[in-house]
Coordinates of C-alpha atoms in Angstrom, one line a residue:
M21 CA 1.8 15.9 -9.7
N22 CA -1.5 16.9 -8.1
Q23 CA -0.2 19.4 -5.6
A24 CA -3.6 19.8 -3.9
F25 CA -3.6 16.1 -3.3
I26 CA -0.1 16.2 -1.8
D27 CA -0.9 19.3 0.3
D28 CA -4.0 17.6 1.7
L29 CA -2.0 14.4 2.6
T30 CA 0.7 16.5 4.2
A31 CA -1.8 18.4 6.3
R32 CA -3.5 15.2 7.4
A33 CA -0.2 13.4 8.2
K34 CA 1.1 16.4 10.1
A35 CA -2.1 16.6 12.2
A36 CA -1.9 12.9 13.0
H37 CA 1.8 13.1 13.7
K38 CA 2.5 9.4 13.7
H39 CA 5.8 7.5 14.3
I40 CA 7.4 5.9 11.2
V41 CA 10.3 3.5 11.1
F42 CA 12.8 3.2 8.2
P43 CA 14.9 0.0 8.1
E44 CA 17.1 1.2 5.3
G45 CA 19.4 3.6 7.2
D46 CA 22.2 3.0 4.7
C47 CA 20.2 4.6 1.8
P48 CA 20.7 8.4 1.2
D49 CA 17.3 8.8 -0.4
I50 CA 15.6 7.2 2.7
L51 CA 17.5 9.7 4.9
R52 CA 16.4 12.6 2.7
C53 CA 12.8 11.5 3.2
A54 CA 13.4 11.3 7.0
E55 CA 14.9 14.8 6.9
N56 CA 11.8 16.1 5.1
L57 CA 9.5 14.6 7.7
L58 CA 11.6 16.0 10.6
K59 CA 12.0 19.5 9.2
G60 CA 8.3 19.7 8.4
D61 CA 7.4 18.3 11.8
I62 CA 5.2 15.8 10.0
A63 CA 6.1 12.6 12.0
D64 CA 8.4 11.1 14.5
V65 CA 11.2 9.1 12.8
T66 CA 13.1 6.0 13.9
I67 CA 16.0 4.8 11.7
I68 CA 17.3 1.3 11.9
G69 CA 21.1 1.3 12.1
N70 CA 24.0 2.5 14.1
E71 CA 23.6 6.2 14.9
Q72 CA 27.2 7.1 14.2
T73 CA 27.3 5.2 10.9
V74 CA 24.0 6.7 9.8
G75 CA 25.1 10.1 10.9
E76 CA 28.3 10.0 9.0
L77 CA 26.4 9.0 5.8
A78 CA 23.9 11.8 6.4
A79 CA 26.7 14.4 6.9
S80 CA 28.4 13.3 3.7
E81 CA 25.2 13.9 1.8
G82 CA 24.4 17.2 3.5
I83 CA 21.3 15.7 5.3
D84 CA 20.2 17.0 8.7
L85 CA 18.6 14.2 10.8
T86 CA 18.1 16.3 14.0
G87 CA 15.3 14.8 16.0
A88 CA 15.6 11.3 14.6
T89 CA 15.9 8.3 17.0
Y90 CA 17.8 5.2 16.2
F91 CA 17.5 1.4 16.8
D92 CA 20.9 -0.2 16.3
N93 CA 20.1 -3.8 15.3
T94 CA 23.8 -4.5 15.2
D95 CA 23.9 -4.1 19.0
E96 CA 23.1 -7.2 21.1
A97 CA 21.6 -5.2 23.9
A98 CA 19.3 -3.4 21.6
R99 CA 18.1 -6.6 20.1
A100 CA 17.6 -8.1 23.6
S101 CA 15.4 -5.1 24.4
L102 CA 12.9 -6.3 21.9
V103 CA 12.3 -9.6 23.6
E104 CA 10.0 -8.5 26.4
P105 CA 7.7 -6.3 24.4
V106 CA 7.4 -8.8 21.5
M107 CA 6.6 -11.7 23.8
A108 CA 4.0 -9.6 25.6
V109 CA 2.0 -9.3 22.4
T110 CA 2.6 -12.7 20.7
D111 CA 3.8 -16.2 21.5
Q112 CA 4.9 -16.8 17.9
F113 CA 8.6 -16.2 18.6
S114 CA 11.1 -17.6 21.2
E115 CA 13.6 -15.3 22.9
K116 CA 16.3 -16.6 20.7
A117 CA 14.3 -16.3 17.5
I118 CA 13.5 -12.6 18.2
Q119 CA 17.2 -11.8 18.8
R120 CA 18.2 -13.8 15.7
K121 CA 15.6 -12.3 13.4
A122 CA 16.3 -8.7 14.6
K123 CA 19.8 -8.9 13.1
K124 CA 18.0 -8.1 9.8
A125 CA 17.1 -4.4 9.7
E126 CA 13.7 -5.1 8.1
N127 CA 12.8 -7.6 10.9
A128 CA 13.9 -5.2 13.6
A129 CA 11.6 -2.5 12.1
M130 CA 8.7 -4.9 11.9
F131 CA 9.2 -5.9 15.6
L132 CA 9.0 -2.1 16.5
L133 CA 5.8 -1.9 14.5
L134 CA 4.3 -5.1 16.0
T135 CA 4.9 -3.8 19.5
G136 CA 3.6 -0.3 19.0
Q137 CA 7.0 1.4 19.1
A138 CA 6.2 2.7 15.6
D139 CA 2.9 3.2 13.8
C140 CA 4.1 2.3 10.3
C141 CA 7.1 1.1 8.3
A142 CA 8.4 2.4 5.0
A143 CA 10.9 0.3 3.1
G144 CA 11.8 -1.0 -0.4
R145 CA 14.3 1.5 -1.8
V146 CA 17.1 -1.0 -1.3
L147 CA 15.2 -4.0 -0.1
T148 CA 13.2 -6.0 -2.6
T149 CA 9.4 -6.2 -2.5
A150 CA 9.8 -9.9 -1.4
D151 CA 12.1 -8.8 1.5
V152 CA 9.5 -6.3 2.7
I153 CA 6.5 -8.6 2.3
I154 CA 8.2 -11.6 3.9
A155 CA 9.3 -9.6 6.9
A156 CA 5.9 -8.0 7.4
Q157 CA 4.0 -11.2 6.8
S158 CA 6.1 -13.3 9.2
I159 CA 6.1 -10.7 12.0
V160 CA 3.2 -8.2 11.7
G161 CA 0.8 -10.7 10.1
F162 CA -2.4 -10.2 8.1
A163 CA -5.3 -7.9 9.0
P164 CA -8.3 -9.8 10.5
G165 CA -10.3 -11.6 7.9
T166 CA -7.5 -11.2 5.2
A167 CA -5.5 -13.9 3.7
A168 CA -3.7 -12.1 1.0
V169 CA -1.4 -9.0 0.6
S170 CA -2.2 -6.7 -2.3
S171 CA -1.4 -3.3 -3.7
L172 CA -3.4 -0.2 -4.7
G173 CA -2.3 2.7 -6.9
I174 CA -3.9 6.1 -7.1
A175 CA -3.9 7.5 -10.6
D176 CA -4.4 11.2 -11.4
I177 CA -5.4 11.3 -15.1
P178 CA -5.4 14.6 -16.9
G179 CA -8.7 15.1 -18.8
Y180 CA -10.5 12.3 -17.0
E181 CA -13.8 13.4 -15.4
G182 CA -15.0 10.7 -13.1
P183 CA -16.9 10.7 -9.8
E184 CA -13.7 11.7 -8.0
G185 CA -12.6 14.2 -10.6
S186 CA -9.4 13.2 -12.3
M187 CA -8.5 10.5 -9.8
L188 CA -9.1 6.7 -9.9
A189 CA -7.9 3.9 -7.7
I190 CA -6.4 0.8 -9.4
G191 CA -5.5 -2.6 -7.9
D192 CA -3.7 -5.0 -7.7
C193 CA -0.8 -3.5 -9.7
A194 CA 2.2 -5.0 -8.0
I195 CA 1.9 -8.3 -6.1
N196 CA -0.6 -11.0 -7.2
V197 CA 0.1 -12.4 -10.6
L198 CA -2.9 -14.7 -11.1
P199 CA -5.2 -14.2 -8.2
D200 CA -7.8 -16.8 -7.4
S201 CA -11.4 -15.9 -6.4
E202 CA -10.5 -15.6 -2.7
T203 CA -7.6 -13.4 -3.4
L204 CA -9.7 -11.2 -5.8
A205 CA -12.2 -10.8 -3.0
D206 CA -9.5 -9.8 -0.5
I207 CA -8.1 -7.3 -3.0
A208 CA -11.5 -5.7 -3.6
I209 CA -12.3 -5.4 0.1
A210 CA -8.9 -4.1 1.1
S211 CA -9.0 -1.6 -1.8
A212 CA -12.4 -0.3 -0.7
D213 CA -11.1 0.2 2.9
T214 CA -8.0 1.9 1.6
V215 CA -9.8 4.5 -0.4
S216 CA -12.3 5.1 2.3
S217 CA -9.6 5.8 5.0
L218 CA -7.0 7.4 2.8
L219 CA -9.1 9.5 0.4
S220 CA -12.5 9.7 2.3
W221 CA -14.3 8.3 -0.8
E222 CA -17.4 6.2 -0.7
P223 CA -15.8 3.2 -2.5
R224 CA -17.6 1.8 -5.6
V225 CA -15.5 -1.2 -6.7
A226 CA -15.7 -2.6 -10.2
M227 CA -14.3 -6.0 -11.0
L228 CA -12.9 -5.8 -14.5
S229 CA -13.0 -8.3 -17.3
F230 CA -13.3 -8.6 -21.0
S231 CA -16.9 -9.4 -20.4
T232 CA -19.8 -7.3 -19.1
D233 CA -22.5 -9.0 -17.1
G234 CA -22.4 -12.3 -18.9
S235 CA -21.7 -11.0 -22.4
S236 CA -19.0 -13.7 -22.7
E237 CA -18.3 -17.0 -21.0
D238 CA -14.9 -18.4 -20.0
D239 CA -13.4 -20.2 -17.0
S240 CA -11.4 -17.0 -16.2
I241 CA -14.6 -15.0 -15.9
D242 CA -16.0 -17.6 -13.5
V243 CA -13.0 -16.8 -11.2
I244 CA -14.0 -13.1 -11.2
R245 CA -17.7 -13.8 -10.6
K246 CA -16.8 -16.1 -7.7
G247 CA -14.6 -13.4 -6.3
I248 CA -17.5 -10.9 -6.3
E249 CA -19.7 -13.4 -4.5
I250 CA -17.1 -14.0 -1.8
A251 CA -16.4 -10.3 -1.3
R252 CA -20.1 -9.6 -1.0
S253 CA -20.6 -12.4 1.5
K254 CA -17.7 -11.1 3.6
R255 CA -18.6 -7.4 3.4
P256 CA -22.2 -7.0 2.2
E257 CA -22.2 -3.3 3.0
L258 CA -19.6 -2.5 0.4
K259 CA -20.5 -1.6 -3.2
I260 CA -18.6 -4.3 -5.2
D261 CA -20.0 -5.2 -8.6
G262 CA -19.1 -6.8 -12.0
E263 CA -18.0 -8.4 -14.1
F264 CA -17.5 -5.2 -16.2
Q265 CA -15.5 -4.1 -19.1
L266 CA -13.5 -1.0 -18.4
D267 CA -15.9 1.3 -20.3
A268 CA -18.9 -0.1 -18.6
A269 CA -17.3 0.5 -15.2
I270 CA -16.4 4.2 -15.7
N271 CA -18.6 5.5 -18.5
P272 CA -22.3 6.1 -17.5
K273 CA -23.5 6.1 -21.1
V274 CA -21.8 2.8 -21.9
A275 CA -23.0 1.3 -18.6
A276 CA -26.6 2.3 -19.4
R277 CA -26.3 0.4 -22.7
K278 CA -24.5 -2.7 -21.4
V279 CA -25.7 -3.2 -17.9
K280 CA -29.4 -4.1 -17.9
R281 CA -30.0 -4.0 -14.2
E282 CA -29.6 -1.7 -11.2
S283 CA -26.0 -1.1 -10.1
D284 CA -24.4 1.4 -7.8
V285 CA -21.1 0.8 -9.5
A286 CA -21.6 0.5 -13.2
G287 CA -20.5 3.7 -15.0
N288 CA -19.7 5.3 -11.6
A289 CA -16.7 3.2 -10.3
N290 CA -13.9 4.9 -8.5
V291 CA -12.0 1.7 -7.7
L292 CA -11.0 -0.7 -10.5
I293 CA -9.8 -4.3 -9.7
F294 CA -7.9 -5.9 -12.5
P295 CA -8.3 -9.7 -13.0
N296 CA -4.5 -10.3 -12.9
L297 CA -1.1 -8.6 -12.7
H298 CA -0.6 -8.7 -16.5
A299 CA -3.7 -6.6 -17.2
A300 CA -3.0 -4.3 -14.2
N301 CA 0.6 -3.5 -15.2
I302 CA -0.3 -2.9 -18.8
G303 CA -3.2 -0.7 -17.8
V304 CA -1.1 1.4 -15.5
K305 CA 1.6 1.8 -18.1
L306 CA -1.0 2.8 -20.8
I307 CA -2.5 5.6 -18.7
Q308 CA 0.9 6.8 -17.7
T309 CA 2.3 6.7 -21.2
F310 CA -0.6 7.9 -23.3
G311 CA -2.7 9.6 -20.7
H312 CA 0.2 11.3 -18.9
A313 CA -1.2 10.2 -15.6
D314 CA 0.6 10.5 -12.3
A315 CA 0.5 7.3 -10.3
Y316 CA 0.8 7.4 -6.5
G317 CA 1.8 4.3 -4.6
P318 CA 1.7 1.4 -4.6
V319 CA -0.1 1.2 -1.3
I320 CA 0.5 -2.2 0.3
Q321 CA -2.7 -3.6 1.8
G322 CA -3.6 -6.6 3.9
F323 CA -1.2 -6.4 6.8
A324 CA -2.3 -5.9 10.4
K325 CA -0.4 -2.6 10.5
P326 CA 0.6 -0.1 7.7
V327 CA 3.6 -1.0 5.6
C328 CA 4.7 0.6 2.4
D329 CA 7.1 -0.8 -0.3
F330 CA 8.8 1.7 -2.6
S331 CA 9.8 1.1 -6.1
R332 CA 13.5 0.8 -6.1
S333 CA 13.7 3.4 -8.9
A334 CA 11.4 5.9 -7.2
P335 CA 12.7 9.5 -6.9
V336 CA 12.4 11.1 -3.5
S337 CA 9.3 13.1 -4.5
E338 CA 7.5 9.9 -5.3
M339 CA 8.7 8.3 -2.1
M340 CA 7.4 11.2 -0.1
G341 CA 3.9 10.8 -1.7
N342 CA 4.0 7.1 -0.6
I343 CA 5.1 8.0 2.9
L344 CA 2.4 10.6 3.3
M345 CA -0.2 8.1 2.3
L346 CA 1.3 5.6 4.7
L347 CA 1.1 8.1 7.6
V348 CA -2.5 9.0 6.8
R349 CA -3.4 5.3 6.8
A350 CA -1.6 4.8 10.1
N351 CA -4.2 7.2 11.6

């Protein structure tokens, strides 16, 4: 674990002091994360669930939740309290629909996020990725100009010396299996915005392929090239380039040999966009297994407000890294 990275995130999250909501109040590891935030005075915390029930679980696990607030989605009056604030910001839901949907903890959390009663939502330790994404998509909705949800991982790779030291951003590693050109463009743009806000990097986004700058031809490469065109048309100020093989994207010597034109990205990329989830998943596992890299995330991108989805096997330390990134993004 890159302790300097975690310490920096902690300091920034504490300075921002945002309000986070956890829908999984029945999960001890979630409650441990909430305890860490409260004891460190890092964020305000709301837990979805009955206060007495959650408190009994916390006590049985030796967890101190002093300072937490609760939203009891099992209580009819609590659900009814959502109606006015939700209807004040959207006409998407009827009064009955709001109260019906809020019976699910993840929906109640997203309603608090939608209405500004929380700044971000962290879930997925018990809930599936699909549960989290469906709730966020149906209630919070997409960020302006975005039509796809995606993920970004931050890799800390021992021995790697790139423009950001040992760190590299990689997407989409968790959600889109076979993205089309429009989706690839959205992934590239969202990833650039994430590293800019989260890490204060100047994003240089490389769209990866088995081809570099026309060295091969295939219909699958055309999807990538079209994605680059779309991304540039939407956000011409961003440095998004390709198609590049991995070495041409991150190795200046290889880029000088393979890329026969001016490029701000070739050989100097700090964000890598894989063409599909197969390649991304394999790539991440390779650098973790053989490169002994630490991977932070995944950061979920594309929603109108910050949402994170934990791996259901994640330890508390990994969950805390994800939460800290979420809180920084919420600022």
